[in-house]
Amino acid sequence: MSATELLQDRYGASMMLTYGVPPVALARGQGCTVWDVDGNSYLDLIGGIAVSALGHAHPAIIEAVSRQVGTLAHVSNLFLHERQVELAERLIGLLGTDGRVFLANSGTEANEAALKLVRKAQGPDRPVVVAAEHGFHGRTMGALSVTGKASIREPFGPFGVQATFVPYGDPAALRSAVGADTAAVFLEPTLGEGGIVPAPPGYLKAAREACDEAGALLVLDEIQSGIGRTGEWFAHQKEGVRPDVFTLAKGLGGGLPIGACIGFGRCGSALSKGDHGSTFGGNPVACAAALAVLDTIDKENLLARVKSVGEHLATGIEAIGHPLIAGVRGSGLWLAIALSGTAGTAVAATAQRHGFLVNAVQPDAVRLAPPLILSTAEADSFIAALPGILAAASVVLVGQEGG
Ligand SMILES: *Cc1c(COP(=O)(O)O)cnc(C)c1O
C-alpha cells in the first residue's frame, strides 16, 4: 500500500465524507509546486481553490505569520490589535473612503455578515434576496439559502432568508425580479463554482440600476474573484460598478482562513454594537497573512503579471485546437477550459497523473485558479502537456462509453 492509500483509509474511517475521499494526499509545497505523501510532485494550477495567492511557503507569509504568532496569536474581539485595523485600512484604501470592514474567518461567514447587514439595513418589509441560478455563496444556512444550485440547497430548507433566483447574466430577468419587497441583489461578478462564467458586459451596471430604482442593496460576492484573481484588485472595478456591500475571503489570507464583509455608506454602519460577532474573526495571525498578501501583490506587481500570464495561458490552451476543447472562459489567472462533453472528471484525473492539479468545476469545465505568482514557464509546461493529457483522457472516455 502506498502512503497515499494508507492515509486515504484512515481518512475514510475517521472523517465525515462530505468530500468523499480525495484522490491526492498533499504533504508540502513550494511556490507553485506541491508534493504528495509518496513524493510525487505536481504543478498546482488550482491553488487550494483560488486561495494560495502567493503559492506555497512564500517567504512574506512565513515571515508575517511567524512574527505574529510569536508576538500575539489571538485577542478575541473584547480587545483590538493593530493588524486588524491595518488590514481594514488597506482594504478601504483599495476600495473607496466611506467603507467599513467586518472581519470573519471564511467566505460563507463573510456572506452571513452581509445577509445580516442587509436585513438590519432594510428591515422586515423587504424579506426577499434576489440571487442567481448557478451562483454560489457558501454552505452555512444563510449563504446556502441564496446559493443557486438546487442539489446542494434544497435538502437543507426551509431557510430564514426568502430567495428568488434569476438566470445569471440576463438583465431583463433581474429587473423584473427586483421590487418593493427586495432587500438586496446578491451576485458574483463571474460565476466561480458555476464554472467561471463571466457576467456579460453591462450586467453588473444593470443590476446596480435595478437596485437603485427599487431601493434594494447590491451585494457583490468577490470571495473567489477578488484579490487580484482577474488581474484587477477586485473584478467589479473593471465594470465601474460600486456595490453597497462586498465580500472577500479565499485569496485574501493566502492560505490562512479569513473573510471580510465591507459595507459602503449607510451599509458601513448598519450593524451596530452587539449585532454581530466572531471569536476568531480578525485574528491577528490571519490579518498578518492578509497584509503580507496585499503587500506582496503590490511590491511584486502581481496584477500585471496575472494579466499577462493569464492571457498567455488562455491563448496557449485555445491554440491547441483539440476536439475536446470547446473554448476558454475567464480572465487573469482564473480560467475554465470548456469541454465539448462531460469530460471534466476524466481530464482532471488524467492531468493529476501527468503532474498537474486542476479541478473539474463543472461536468464540462476544468478550472484553473493557480497562485498569482505562476510563471510563464510554468504556464508553458501545462500548455505543452495538455495535448497528451487530452489524448489520455479521450482514451478513458472511449473506454467508459464502451463499458
Ligand atoms: C468559496 C466561495 C464561497 C464560500 O467560501 P468558504 O470559505 O468556502 O465558506 C462563497 N462565495 C464564493 C463566490 C465562493 O467562491
PDB file of C-alpha atoms in Angstrom, residues 133-384:
ATOM      1  CA  GLU A 133     -29.134  30.424 -10.675  1.00  0.00           C
ATOM      2  CA  HIS A 134     -25.780  28.596 -10.565  1.00  0.00           C
ATOM      3  CA  GLY A 135     -24.473  31.223  -8.134  1.00  0.00           C
ATOM      4  CA  PHE A 136     -22.510  30.027  -5.103  1.00  0.00           C
ATOM      5  CA  HIS A 137     -22.273  31.873  -1.798  1.00  0.00           C
ATOM      6  CA  GLY A 138     -21.366  29.238   0.786  1.00  0.00           C
ATOM      7  CA  ARG A 139     -22.612  26.294   2.819  1.00  0.00           C
ATOM      8  CA  THR A 140     -23.972  27.809   6.048  1.00  0.00           C
ATOM      9  CA  MET A 141     -27.728  28.225   6.286  1.00  0.00           C
ATOM     10  CA  GLY A 142     -27.875  31.894   5.265  1.00  0.00           C
ATOM     11  CA  ALA A 143     -25.343  31.791   2.459  1.00  0.00           C
ATOM     12  CA  LEU A 144     -26.750  28.472   1.285  1.00  0.00           C
ATOM     13  CA  SER A 145     -30.252  29.937   1.053  1.00  0.00           C
ATOM     14  CA  VAL A 146     -29.064  32.322  -1.688  1.00  0.00           C
ATOM     15  CA  THR A 147     -26.924  29.706  -3.447  1.00  0.00           C
ATOM     16  CA  GLY A 148     -28.431  28.898  -6.830  1.00  0.00           C
ATOM     17  CA  LYS A 149     -27.601  25.222  -7.039  1.00  0.00           C
ATOM     18  CA  ALA A 150     -30.730  23.323  -6.055  1.00  0.00           C
ATOM     19  CA  SER A 151     -28.961  19.992  -5.423  1.00  0.00           C
ATOM     20  CA  ILE A 152     -26.864  21.402  -2.572  1.00  0.00           C
ATOM     21  CA  ARG A 153     -29.528  23.823  -1.259  1.00  0.00           C
ATOM     22  CA  GLU A 154     -32.852  22.034  -1.310  1.00  0.00           C
ATOM     23  CA  PRO A 155     -32.060  19.193   1.120  1.00  0.00           C
ATOM     24  CA  PHE A 156     -31.482  21.820   3.828  1.00  0.00           C
ATOM     25  CA  GLY A 157     -34.501  24.103   3.537  1.00  0.00           C
ATOM     26  CA  PRO A 158     -36.604  25.789   4.759  1.00  0.00           C
ATOM     27  CA  PHE A 159     -34.425  28.854   5.312  1.00  0.00           C
ATOM     28  CA  GLY A 160     -34.769  32.143   7.154  1.00  0.00           C
ATOM     29  CA  VAL A 161     -33.945  34.128   4.032  1.00  0.00           C
ATOM     30  CA  GLN A 162     -36.505  34.239   1.232  1.00  0.00           C
ATOM     31  CA  ALA A 163     -34.562  33.909  -2.011  1.00  0.00           C
ATOM     32  CA  THR A 164     -35.672  34.430  -5.598  1.00  0.00           C
ATOM     33  CA  PHE A 165     -33.396  33.024  -8.294  1.00  0.00           C
ATOM     34  CA  VAL A 166     -32.938  34.523 -11.743  1.00  0.00           C
ATOM     35  CA  PRO A 167     -30.891  33.254 -14.698  1.00  0.00           C
ATOM     36  CA  TYR A 168     -27.365  34.694 -14.395  1.00  0.00           C
ATOM     37  CA  GLY A 169     -26.450  37.329 -16.960  1.00  0.00           C
ATOM     38  CA  ASP A 170     -29.992  38.250 -18.039  1.00  0.00           C
ATOM     39  CA  PRO A 171     -30.611  41.909 -17.110  1.00  0.00           C
ATOM     40  CA  ALA A 172     -34.314  41.837 -18.005  1.00  0.00           C
ATOM     41  CA  ALA A 173     -34.983  38.850 -15.730  1.00  0.00           C
ATOM     42  CA  LEU A 174     -33.117  40.598 -12.945  1.00  0.00           C
ATOM     43  CA  ARG A 175     -35.032  43.852 -13.412  1.00  0.00           C
ATOM     44  CA  SER A 176     -38.378  42.089 -13.272  1.00  0.00           C
ATOM     45  CA  ALA A 177     -37.426  40.161 -10.113  1.00  0.00           C
ATOM     46  CA  VAL A 178     -36.329  43.236  -8.139  1.00  0.00           C
ATOM     47  CA  GLY A 179     -39.174  45.132  -6.495  1.00  0.00           C
ATOM     48  CA  ALA A 180     -40.562  46.740  -3.353  1.00  0.00           C
ATOM     49  CA  ASP A 181     -40.048  43.564  -1.300  1.00  0.00           C
ATOM     50  CA  THR A 182     -36.398  43.122  -2.382  1.00  0.00           C
ATOM     51  CA  ALA A 183     -33.829  43.770   0.313  1.00  0.00           C
ATOM     52  CA  ALA A 184     -30.822  43.048  -1.864  1.00  0.00           C
ATOM     53  CA  VAL A 185     -29.441  41.515  -5.015  1.00  0.00           C
ATOM     54  CA  PHE A 186     -26.609  39.067  -4.304  1.00  0.00           C
ATOM     55  CA  LEU A 187     -24.257  38.380  -7.228  1.00  0.00           C
ATOM     56  CA  GLU A 188     -20.812  37.138  -8.156  1.00  0.00           C
ATOM     57  CA  PRO A 189     -19.150  39.297 -10.873  1.00  0.00           C
ATOM     58  CA  THR A 190     -18.243  35.987 -12.546  1.00  0.00           C
ATOM     59  CA  LEU A 191     -19.791  32.658 -11.534  1.00  0.00           C
ATOM     60  CA  GLY A 192     -16.977  30.779  -9.812  1.00  0.00           C
ATOM     61  CA  GLU A 193     -18.321  27.387  -8.739  1.00  0.00           C
ATOM     62  CA  GLY A 194     -20.848  27.793 -11.568  1.00  0.00           C
ATOM     63  CA  GLY A 195     -17.947  27.246 -13.995  1.00  0.00           C
ATOM     64  CA  ILE A 196     -16.025  30.568 -14.367  1.00  0.00           C
ATOM     65  CA  VAL A 197     -18.818  32.224 -16.312  1.00  0.00           C
ATOM     66  CA  PRO A 198     -18.209  35.971 -16.588  1.00  0.00           C
ATOM     67  CA  ALA A 199     -21.216  38.291 -16.455  1.00  0.00           C
ATOM     68  CA  PRO A 200     -21.958  39.734 -19.885  1.00  0.00           C
ATOM     69  CA  PRO A 201     -20.739  43.352 -20.245  1.00  0.00           C
ATOM     70  CA  GLY A 202     -23.202  45.760 -18.648  1.00  0.00           C
ATOM     71  CA  TYR A 203     -24.859  43.143 -16.416  1.00  0.00           C
ATOM     72  CA  LEU A 204     -23.494  44.483 -13.145  1.00  0.00           C
ATOM     73  CA  LYS A 205     -24.385  48.007 -14.214  1.00  0.00           C
ATOM     74  CA  ALA A 206     -27.950  46.847 -14.949  1.00  0.00           C
ATOM     75  CA  ALA A 207     -28.056  45.213 -11.508  1.00  0.00           C
ATOM     76  CA  ARG A 208     -26.881  48.467  -9.924  1.00  0.00           C
ATOM     77  CA  GLU A 209     -29.629  50.401 -11.733  1.00  0.00           C
ATOM     78  CA  ALA A 210     -32.340  47.875 -10.852  1.00  0.00           C
ATOM     79  CA  CYS A 211     -31.307  48.092  -7.197  1.00  0.00           C
ATOM     80  CA  ASP A 212     -31.261  51.884  -7.215  1.00  0.00           C
ATOM     81  CA  GLU A 213     -34.727  52.083  -8.794  1.00  0.00           C
ATOM     82  CA  ALA A 214     -36.254  49.646  -6.304  1.00  0.00           C
ATOM     83  CA  GLY A 215     -34.377  50.764  -3.183  1.00  0.00           C
ATOM     84  CA  ALA A 216     -32.583  47.429  -2.940  1.00  0.00           C
ATOM     85  CA  LEU A 217     -28.937  46.946  -1.983  1.00  0.00           C
ATOM     86  CA  LEU A 218     -26.357  45.457  -4.316  1.00  0.00           C
ATOM     87  CA  VAL A 219     -24.143  42.844  -2.663  1.00  0.00           C
ATOM     88  CA  LEU A 220     -21.194  41.592  -4.692  1.00  0.00           C
ATOM     89  CA  ASP A 221     -19.586  38.332  -3.621  1.00  0.00           C
ATOM     90  CA  GLU A 222     -15.926  38.603  -4.629  1.00  0.00           C
ATOM     91  CA  ILE A 223     -14.828  35.757  -2.413  1.00  0.00           C
ATOM     92  CA  GLN A 224     -13.337  33.957  -5.400  1.00  0.00           C
ATOM     93  CA  SER A 225     -12.920  36.807  -7.908  1.00  0.00           C
ATOM     94  CA  GLY A 226     -11.240  39.322  -5.581  1.00  0.00           C
ATOM     95  CA  ILE A 227      -7.613  39.941  -4.566  1.00  0.00           C
ATOM     96  CA  GLY A 228      -6.036  40.014  -7.993  1.00  0.00           C
ATOM     97  CA  ARG A 229      -7.552  36.830  -9.390  1.00  0.00           C
ATOM     98  CA  THR A 230      -8.734  38.541 -12.603  1.00  0.00           C
ATOM     99  CA  GLY A 231      -5.780  40.930 -12.849  1.00  0.00           C
ATOM    100  CA  GLU A 232      -7.700  43.697 -11.032  1.00  0.00           C
ATOM    101  CA  TRP A 233      -7.737  44.007  -7.261  1.00  0.00           C
ATOM    102  CA  PHE A 234     -11.482  43.348  -7.490  1.00  0.00           C
ATOM    103  CA  ALA A 235     -13.363  42.103 -10.527  1.00  0.00           C
ATOM    104  CA  HIS A 236     -16.138  44.699 -10.282  1.00  0.00           C
ATOM    105  CA  GLN A 237     -13.640  47.550 -10.668  1.00  0.00           C
ATOM    106  CA  LYS A 238     -13.331  46.776 -14.380  1.00  0.00           C
ATOM    107  CA  GLU A 239     -17.069  47.411 -14.751  1.00  0.00           C
ATOM    108  CA  GLY A 240     -17.008  50.663 -12.806  1.00  0.00           C
ATOM    109  CA  VAL A 241     -19.900  49.474 -10.623  1.00  0.00           C
ATOM    110  CA  ARG A 242     -19.885  50.206  -6.901  1.00  0.00           C
ATOM    111  CA  PRO A 243     -21.677  47.700  -4.673  1.00  0.00           C
ATOM    112  CA  ASP A 244     -23.260  48.626  -1.334  1.00  0.00           C
ATOM    113  CA  VAL A 245     -21.799  45.554   0.304  1.00  0.00           C
ATOM    114  CA  PHE A 246     -18.892  43.472  -0.802  1.00  0.00           C
ATOM    115  CA  THR A 247     -17.437  40.182   0.476  1.00  0.00           C
ATOM    116  CA  LEU A 248     -13.947  38.697   0.287  1.00  0.00           C
ATOM    117  CA  ALA A 249     -12.201  35.567   1.544  1.00  0.00           C
ATOM    118  CA  LYS A 250     -10.266  32.889  -0.409  1.00  0.00           C
ATOM    119  CA  GLY A 251      -7.201  34.746  -1.794  1.00  0.00           C
ATOM    120  CA  LEU A 252      -7.209  37.362   0.958  1.00  0.00           C
ATOM    121  CA  GLY A 253      -5.309  35.285   3.525  1.00  0.00           C
ATOM    122  CA  GLY A 254      -3.054  33.467   1.063  1.00  0.00           C
ATOM    123  CA  GLY A 255      -3.890  30.181   2.820  1.00  0.00           C
ATOM    124  CA  LEU A 256      -4.754  31.452   6.286  1.00  0.00           C
ATOM    125  CA  PRO A 257      -8.509  31.484   6.957  1.00  0.00           C
ATOM    126  CA  ILE A 258     -10.006  34.958   6.797  1.00  0.00           C
ATOM    127  CA  GLY A 259     -13.066  36.622   5.299  1.00  0.00           C
ATOM    128  CA  ALA A 260     -14.221  40.210   5.085  1.00  0.00           C
ATOM    129  CA  CYS A 261     -17.566  41.931   4.658  1.00  0.00           C
ATOM    130  CA  ILE A 262     -17.272  45.552   3.593  1.00  0.00           C
ATOM    131  CA  GLY A 263     -20.170  47.997   3.710  1.00  0.00           C
ATOM    132  CA  PHE A 264     -20.178  51.368   1.985  1.00  0.00           C
ATOM    133  CA  GLY A 265     -22.058  54.491   3.070  1.00  0.00           C
ATOM    134  CA  ARG A 266     -25.021  53.663   5.309  1.00  0.00           C
ATOM    135  CA  CYS A 267     -24.238  49.961   4.903  1.00  0.00           C
ATOM    136  CA  GLY A 268     -20.943  50.504   6.712  1.00  0.00           C
ATOM    137  CA  SER A 269     -22.836  51.419   9.862  1.00  0.00           C
ATOM    138  CA  ALA A 270     -25.983  49.276   9.524  1.00  0.00           C
ATOM    139  CA  LEU A 271     -24.690  46.768  12.076  1.00  0.00           C
ATOM    140  CA  SER A 272     -24.219  48.360  15.450  1.00  0.00           C
ATOM    141  CA  LYS A 273     -22.712  47.223  18.730  1.00  0.00           C
ATOM    142  CA  GLY A 274     -23.993  43.784  19.670  1.00  0.00           C
ATOM    143  CA  ASP A 275     -25.462  42.992  16.250  1.00  0.00           C
ATOM    144  CA  HIS A 276     -22.793  40.581  15.073  1.00  0.00           C
ATOM    145  CA  GLY A 277     -19.559  38.982  16.172  1.00  0.00           C
ATOM    146  CA  SER A 278     -16.996  36.231  15.838  1.00  0.00           C
ATOM    147  CA  THR A 279     -14.483  34.999  18.391  1.00  0.00           C
ATOM    148  CA  PHE A 280     -11.808  34.301  15.794  1.00  0.00           C
ATOM    149  CA  GLY A 281     -12.795  36.913  13.195  1.00  0.00           C
ATOM    150  CA  GLY A 282      -9.978  39.386  12.597  1.00  0.00           C
ATOM    151  CA  ASN A 283      -7.497  37.057  14.257  1.00  0.00           C
ATOM    152  CA  PRO A 284      -4.035  38.706  14.313  1.00  0.00           C
ATOM    153  CA  VAL A 285      -2.274  35.822  12.552  1.00  0.00           C
ATOM    154  CA  ALA A 286      -4.807  35.711   9.719  1.00  0.00           C
ATOM    155  CA  CYS A 287      -4.664  39.514   9.414  1.00  0.00           C
ATOM    156  CA  ALA A 288      -0.856  39.442   9.297  1.00  0.00           C
ATOM    157  CA  ALA A 289      -1.053  36.896   6.459  1.00  0.00           C
ATOM    158  CA  ALA A 290      -3.581  39.039   4.584  1.00  0.00           C
ATOM    159  CA  LEU A 291      -1.371  42.117   4.937  1.00  0.00           C
ATOM    160  CA  ALA A 292       1.554  40.113   3.567  1.00  0.00           C
ATOM    161  CA  VAL A 293      -0.593  39.061   0.594  1.00  0.00           C
ATOM    162  CA  LEU A 294      -1.653  42.640  -0.175  1.00  0.00           C
ATOM    163  CA  ASP A 295       1.913  43.954   0.240  1.00  0.00           C
ATOM    164  CA  THR A 296       3.376  41.271  -1.993  1.00  0.00           C
ATOM    165  CA  ILE A 297       0.795  41.772  -4.750  1.00  0.00           C
ATOM    166  CA  ASP A 298       1.795  45.440  -4.695  1.00  0.00           C
ATOM    167  CA  LYS A 299       5.565  45.009  -4.409  1.00  0.00           C
ATOM    168  CA  GLU A 300       5.878  42.230  -6.966  1.00  0.00           C
ATOM    169  CA  ASN A 301       3.483  43.946  -9.365  1.00  0.00           C
ATOM    170  CA  LEU A 302       1.424  40.774  -9.493  1.00  0.00           C
ATOM    171  CA  LEU A 303      -1.703  42.312 -11.031  1.00  0.00           C
ATOM    172  CA  ALA A 304       0.175  42.972 -14.274  1.00  0.00           C
ATOM    173  CA  ARG A 305       1.702  39.506 -14.118  1.00  0.00           C
ATOM    174  CA  VAL A 306      -1.701  37.872 -13.590  1.00  0.00           C
ATOM    175  CA  LYS A 307      -2.988  39.608 -16.706  1.00  0.00           C
ATOM    176  CA  SER A 308      -0.039  38.700 -18.917  1.00  0.00           C
ATOM    177  CA  VAL A 309       0.484  35.110 -17.720  1.00  0.00           C
ATOM    178  CA  GLY A 310      -3.286  34.568 -17.738  1.00  0.00           C
ATOM    179  CA  GLU A 311      -3.592  35.767 -21.325  1.00  0.00           C
ATOM    180  CA  HIS A 312      -0.608  33.642 -22.327  1.00  0.00           C
ATOM    181  CA  LEU A 313      -2.178  30.593 -20.697  1.00  0.00           C
ATOM    182  CA  ALA A 314      -5.621  31.154 -22.247  1.00  0.00           C
ATOM    183  CA  THR A 315      -4.174  31.780 -25.703  1.00  0.00           C
ATOM    184  CA  GLY A 316      -1.900  28.753 -25.453  1.00  0.00           C
ATOM    185  CA  ILE A 317      -4.755  26.450 -24.453  1.00  0.00           C
ATOM    186  CA  GLU A 318      -7.042  27.760 -27.179  1.00  0.00           C
ATOM    187  CA  ALA A 319      -4.305  27.299 -29.787  1.00  0.00           C
ATOM    188  CA  ILE A 320      -4.120  23.545 -29.098  1.00  0.00           C
ATOM    189  CA  GLY A 321      -7.297  23.066 -31.125  1.00  0.00           C
ATOM    190  CA  HIS A 322      -8.133  19.677 -29.626  1.00  0.00           C
ATOM    191  CA  PRO A 323     -11.707  18.444 -30.300  1.00  0.00           C
ATOM    192  CA  LEU A 324     -12.311  18.042 -26.539  1.00  0.00           C
ATOM    193  CA  ILE A 325     -11.740  21.780 -26.003  1.00  0.00           C
ATOM    194  CA  ALA A 326     -14.753  23.947 -26.772  1.00  0.00           C
ATOM    195  CA  GLY A 327     -13.128  27.175 -25.605  1.00  0.00           C
ATOM    196  CA  VAL A 328     -11.577  29.044 -22.698  1.00  0.00           C
ATOM    197  CA  ARG A 329     -13.567  31.339 -20.360  1.00  0.00           C
ATOM    198  CA  GLY A 330     -12.484  33.774 -17.698  1.00  0.00           C
ATOM    199  CA  SER A 331      -9.776  36.359 -17.225  1.00  0.00           C
ATOM    200  CA  GLY A 332      -6.451  36.701 -15.452  1.00  0.00           C
ATOM    201  CA  LEU A 333      -5.392  33.534 -13.666  1.00  0.00           C
ATOM    202  CA  TRP A 334      -8.981  32.353 -13.344  1.00  0.00           C
ATOM    203  CA  LEU A 335      -9.901  30.251 -16.324  1.00  0.00           C
ATOM    204  CA  ALA A 336     -12.267  27.481 -17.315  1.00  0.00           C
ATOM    205  CA  ILE A 337     -11.323  25.123 -20.093  1.00  0.00           C
ATOM    206  CA  ALA A 338     -14.773  24.496 -21.549  1.00  0.00           C
ATOM    207  CA  LEU A 339     -15.016  20.926 -22.797  1.00  0.00           C
ATOM    208  CA  SER A 340     -17.091  19.644 -25.684  1.00  0.00           C
ATOM    209  CA  GLY A 341     -18.670  16.968 -23.450  1.00  0.00           C
ATOM    210  CA  THR A 342     -18.867  15.907 -19.823  1.00  0.00           C
ATOM    211  CA  ALA A 343     -15.168  15.071 -19.722  1.00  0.00           C
ATOM    212  CA  GLY A 344     -14.256  17.257 -16.723  1.00  0.00           C
ATOM    213  CA  THR A 345     -13.611  14.483 -14.230  1.00  0.00           C
ATOM    214  CA  ALA A 346     -11.617  12.401 -16.735  1.00  0.00           C
ATOM    215  CA  VAL A 347      -9.475  15.389 -17.751  1.00  0.00           C
ATOM    216  CA  ALA A 348      -8.812  16.408 -14.128  1.00  0.00           C
ATOM    217  CA  ALA A 349      -7.874  12.848 -13.123  1.00  0.00           C
ATOM    218  CA  THR A 350      -5.609  12.479 -16.156  1.00  0.00           C
ATOM    219  CA  ALA A 351      -3.968  15.851 -15.517  1.00  0.00           C
ATOM    220  CA  GLN A 352      -3.212  14.699 -11.994  1.00  0.00           C
ATOM    221  CA  ARG A 353      -1.493  11.565 -13.313  1.00  0.00           C
ATOM    222  CA  HIS A 354       0.567  13.854 -15.571  1.00  0.00           C
ATOM    223  CA  GLY A 355       1.600  16.020 -12.593  1.00  0.00           C
ATOM    224  CA  PHE A 356      -0.890  18.897 -12.775  1.00  0.00           C
ATOM    225  CA  LEU A 357      -3.568  19.727 -10.193  1.00  0.00           C
ATOM    226  CA  VAL A 358      -6.709  21.205 -11.763  1.00  0.00           C
ATOM    227  CA  ASN A 359     -10.367  20.907 -10.833  1.00  0.00           C
ATOM    228  CA  ALA A 360     -13.476  19.750 -12.704  1.00  0.00           C
ATOM    229  CA  VAL A 361     -15.561  22.701 -11.558  1.00  0.00           C
ATOM    230  CA  GLN A 362     -18.473  21.508 -13.711  1.00  0.00           C
ATOM    231  CA  PRO A 363     -19.001  18.225 -15.589  1.00  0.00           C
ATOM    232  CA  ASP A 364     -17.964  20.043 -18.794  1.00  0.00           C
ATOM    233  CA  ALA A 365     -15.397  22.515 -17.459  1.00  0.00           C
ATOM    234  CA  VAL A 366     -11.951  22.329 -15.897  1.00  0.00           C
ATOM    235  CA  ARG A 367     -10.985  25.205 -13.615  1.00  0.00           C
ATOM    236  CA  LEU A 368      -7.537  26.777 -13.399  1.00  0.00           C
ATOM    237  CA  ALA A 369      -7.005  29.134 -10.446  1.00  0.00           C
ATOM    238  CA  PRO A 370      -3.260  28.884  -9.828  1.00  0.00           C
ATOM    239  CA  PRO A 371      -1.204  31.021  -7.482  1.00  0.00           C
ATOM    240  CA  LEU A 372      -0.871  34.612  -8.744  1.00  0.00           C
ATOM    241  CA  ILE A 373       2.905  34.051  -8.898  1.00  0.00           C
ATOM    242  CA  LEU A 374       2.619  31.445 -11.673  1.00  0.00           C
ATOM    243  CA  SER A 375       5.450  31.996 -14.158  1.00  0.00           C
ATOM    244  CA  THR A 376       5.213  31.938 -17.938  1.00  0.00           C
ATOM    245  CA  ALA A 377       7.482  28.869 -17.917  1.00  0.00           C
ATOM    246  CA  GLU A 378       5.108  27.061 -15.544  1.00  0.00           C
ATOM    247  CA  ALA A 379       2.130  28.021 -17.720  1.00  0.00           C
ATOM    248  CA  ASP A 380       4.054  26.748 -20.752  1.00  0.00           C
ATOM    249  CA  SER A 381       4.717  23.392 -19.083  1.00  0.00           C
ATOM    250  CA  PHE A 382       0.962  22.868 -18.755  1.00  0.00           C
ATOM    251  CA  ILE A 383       0.255  24.035 -22.297  1.00  0.00           C
ATOM    252  CA  ALA A 384       2.901  21.585 -23.550  1.00  0.00           C
TER     253      ALA A 384
END
